[in-house]
Each structure stands twice: as structure tokens, then as C-alpha cells.
CSV table of C-alpha atoms in Angstrom, one decimal:
chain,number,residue,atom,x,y,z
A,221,UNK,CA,-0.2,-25.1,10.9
A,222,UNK,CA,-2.7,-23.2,9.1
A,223,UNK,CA,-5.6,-23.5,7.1
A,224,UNK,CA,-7.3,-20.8,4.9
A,225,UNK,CA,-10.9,-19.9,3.9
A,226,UNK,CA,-11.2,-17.6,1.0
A,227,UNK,CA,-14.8,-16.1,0.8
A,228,UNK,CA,-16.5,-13.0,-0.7
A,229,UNK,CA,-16.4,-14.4,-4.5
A,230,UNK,CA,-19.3,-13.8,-6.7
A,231,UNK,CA,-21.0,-12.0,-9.8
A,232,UNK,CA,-20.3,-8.4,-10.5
A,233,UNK,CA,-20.8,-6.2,-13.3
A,234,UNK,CA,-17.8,-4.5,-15.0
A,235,UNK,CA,-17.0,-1.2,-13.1
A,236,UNK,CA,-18.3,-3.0,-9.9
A,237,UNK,CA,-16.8,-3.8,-6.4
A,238,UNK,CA,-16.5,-6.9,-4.4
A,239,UNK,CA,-14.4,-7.2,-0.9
A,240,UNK,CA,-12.7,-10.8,-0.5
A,241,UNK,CA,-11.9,-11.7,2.9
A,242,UNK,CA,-9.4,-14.7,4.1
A,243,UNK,CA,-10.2,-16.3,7.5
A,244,UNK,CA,-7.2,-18.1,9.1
A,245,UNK,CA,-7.3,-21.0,11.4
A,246,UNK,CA,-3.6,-19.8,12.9
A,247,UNK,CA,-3.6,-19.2,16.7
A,248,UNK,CA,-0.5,-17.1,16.1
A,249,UNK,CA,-2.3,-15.2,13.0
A,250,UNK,CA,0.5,-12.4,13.3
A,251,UNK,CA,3.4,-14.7,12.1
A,252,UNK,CA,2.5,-15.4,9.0
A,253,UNK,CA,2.6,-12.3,6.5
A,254,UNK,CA,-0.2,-13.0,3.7
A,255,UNK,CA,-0.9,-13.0,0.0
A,256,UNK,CA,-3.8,-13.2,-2.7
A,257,UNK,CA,-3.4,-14.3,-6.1
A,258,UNK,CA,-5.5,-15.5,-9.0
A,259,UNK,CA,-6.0,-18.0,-11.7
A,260,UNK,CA,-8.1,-17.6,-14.6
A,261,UNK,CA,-8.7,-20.3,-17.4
A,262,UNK,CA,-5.6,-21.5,-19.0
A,263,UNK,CA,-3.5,-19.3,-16.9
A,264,UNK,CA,-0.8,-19.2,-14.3
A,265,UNK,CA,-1.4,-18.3,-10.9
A,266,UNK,CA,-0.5,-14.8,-10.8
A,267,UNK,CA,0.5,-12.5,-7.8
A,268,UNK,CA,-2.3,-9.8,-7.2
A,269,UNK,CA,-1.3,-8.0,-3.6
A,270,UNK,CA,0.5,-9.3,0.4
A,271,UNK,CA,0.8,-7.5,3.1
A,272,UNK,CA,3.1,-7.9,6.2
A,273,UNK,CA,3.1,-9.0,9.2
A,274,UNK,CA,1.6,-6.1,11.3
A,275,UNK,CA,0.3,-4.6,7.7
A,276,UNK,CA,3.0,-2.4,7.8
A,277,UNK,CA,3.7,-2.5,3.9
A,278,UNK,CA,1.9,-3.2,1.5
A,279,UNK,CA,2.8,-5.1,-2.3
A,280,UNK,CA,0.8,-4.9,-5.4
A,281,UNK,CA,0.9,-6.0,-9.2
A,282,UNK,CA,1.4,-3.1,-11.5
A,283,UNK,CA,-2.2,-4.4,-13.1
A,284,UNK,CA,-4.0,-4.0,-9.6
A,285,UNK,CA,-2.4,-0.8,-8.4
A,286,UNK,CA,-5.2,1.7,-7.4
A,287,UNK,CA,-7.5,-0.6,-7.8
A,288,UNK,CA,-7.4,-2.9,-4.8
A,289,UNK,CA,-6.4,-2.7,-1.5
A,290,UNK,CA,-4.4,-5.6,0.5
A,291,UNK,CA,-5.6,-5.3,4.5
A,292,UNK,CA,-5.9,-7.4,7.6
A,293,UNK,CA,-7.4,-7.7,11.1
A,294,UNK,CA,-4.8,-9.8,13.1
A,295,UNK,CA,-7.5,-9.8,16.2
A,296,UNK,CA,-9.9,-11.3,13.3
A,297,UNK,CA,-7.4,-13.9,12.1
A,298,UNK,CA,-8.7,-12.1,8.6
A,299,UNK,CA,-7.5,-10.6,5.5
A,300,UNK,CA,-9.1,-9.1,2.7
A,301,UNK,CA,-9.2,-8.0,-0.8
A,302,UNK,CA,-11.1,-4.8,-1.3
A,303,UNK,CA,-11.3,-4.7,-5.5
A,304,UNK,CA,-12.8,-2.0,-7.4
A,305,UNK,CA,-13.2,-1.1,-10.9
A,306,UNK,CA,-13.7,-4.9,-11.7
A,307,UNK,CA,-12.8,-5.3,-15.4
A,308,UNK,CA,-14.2,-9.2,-17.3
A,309,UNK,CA,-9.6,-10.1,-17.1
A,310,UNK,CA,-10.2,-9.7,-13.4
A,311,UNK,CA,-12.3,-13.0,-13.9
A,312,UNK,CA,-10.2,-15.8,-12.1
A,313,UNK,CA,-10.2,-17.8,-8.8
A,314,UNK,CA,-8.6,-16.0,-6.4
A,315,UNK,CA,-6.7,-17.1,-3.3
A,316,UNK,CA,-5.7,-16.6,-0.5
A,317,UNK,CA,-1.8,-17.8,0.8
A,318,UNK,CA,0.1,-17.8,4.3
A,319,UNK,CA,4.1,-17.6,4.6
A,320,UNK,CA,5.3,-18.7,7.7
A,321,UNK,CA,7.8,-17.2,9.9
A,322,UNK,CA,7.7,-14.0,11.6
A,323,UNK,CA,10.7,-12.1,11.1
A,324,UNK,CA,12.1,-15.0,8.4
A,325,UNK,CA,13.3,-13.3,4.9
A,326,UNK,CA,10.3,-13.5,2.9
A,327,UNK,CA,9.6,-12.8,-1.2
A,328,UNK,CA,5.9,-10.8,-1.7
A,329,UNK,CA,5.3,-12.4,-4.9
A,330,UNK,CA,5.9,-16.4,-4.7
A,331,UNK,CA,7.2,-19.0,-1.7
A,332,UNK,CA,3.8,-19.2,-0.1
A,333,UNK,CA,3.7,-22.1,2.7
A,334,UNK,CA,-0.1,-22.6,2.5
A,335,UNK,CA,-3.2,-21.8,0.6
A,336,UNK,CA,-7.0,-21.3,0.7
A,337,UNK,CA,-9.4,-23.4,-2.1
A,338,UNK,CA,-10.1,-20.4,-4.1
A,339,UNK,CA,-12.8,-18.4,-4.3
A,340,UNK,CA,-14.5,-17.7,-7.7
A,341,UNK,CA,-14.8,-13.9,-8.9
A,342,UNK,CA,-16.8,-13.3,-12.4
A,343,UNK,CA,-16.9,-10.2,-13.8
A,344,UNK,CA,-19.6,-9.5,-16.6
A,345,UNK,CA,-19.5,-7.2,-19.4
């Protein structure tokens, strides 16, 4: 129904910012409510922030809390990851994920339908 391009990733120095942004293929971009996680090396895939439907509210892992900020543009078809105050553990692949079904009981933090390749973020030290 959807497919997801994550883009935005690249090299930053520790202290640094860099905005991720999620561009959706969905003609109905407003149903889905949207997530980003991360992967780094020998990790699990681990919840970093969503965002509802409208962008009403807002979830974010304790670690990421003040740091970044979950937003979208549903007459873009776009979200984004604004993340400052990069530390080297922010290192990982992040992605972006769609849950379908506008008005559907939904969990923040897992139960994704679909999901971007990844983008690569590397934080230096």
C-alpha cells in the first residue's frame, strides 16, 4: 500500500545535528500514523519516536527525549527526524515505518505494517 524512503543520513560529529526525513508513496498519507527506529551493529531494532495520525501526539524513548523531535507534513506525504545532540550510541541505521489504519487501535512502539531501507547515521567522536 505504501512504500517508504528514508533519507537525510550521513556523517556528524558528536554534539552535532542532522534532520531525517521519510517520504511516503501513500495517496492517503493521513491514515497511516508513523514511526522511526534504529539498528546499530549487533543490536535490536529499537523504537526511537511515532507520531499520529494528524501529529496530534507525539511518542518518544526515554534515551531520545529532548533530543529529537518526531514531525510530519501530511500535504508532503513526509515525516522527519530532527536529532540533536548526536552522541557516537546514536550510530545505527535508522528507519522509517507506516501502521495502517486510521482510527485502528495502534501500539507506538512495535506492530509496524511497513518499512523504509534504512538510512545510515554515523556519529564521530
Amino acid at each position: 500500500q505504501v512504500q517508504l524512503v528514508e533519507s537525510g543520513g550521513g556523517l556528524v560529529q558528536a554534539g552535532g545535528s542532522l534532520r531525517l526525513s521519510c517520504a511516503a508513496s501513500a495517496r492517503t498519507f493521513s491514515h497511516y500514523a508513523m514511526g522511526w527506529f534504529r539498528q546499530a551493529p549487533g543490536k535490536e531494532r529499537e523504537f526511537q519516536a511515532a507520531i499520529s495520525w494528524s501529529g496530534g501526539s507525539t511518542y518518544y524513548a526515554d534515551s531520545v527525549k529532548g533530543r529529537f523531535i518526531i514531525s510530519r507534513d501530511n500535504a508532503k506525504n513526509t515525516v522527519y527526524l530532527q536529532m540533536n545532540s548526536l552522541q557516537p550510541e546514536d550510530t545505527a541505521v535508522y528507519y522509517c515505518a507506516a501502521f495502517y489504519g486510521y482510527s485502528s487501535s495502534w501500539s507506538p512502539e512495535r506492530d509496524y505494517h511497513y518499512w523504509g531501507q534504512g538510512t545510515q547515521v554515523t556519529v564521530s567522536s
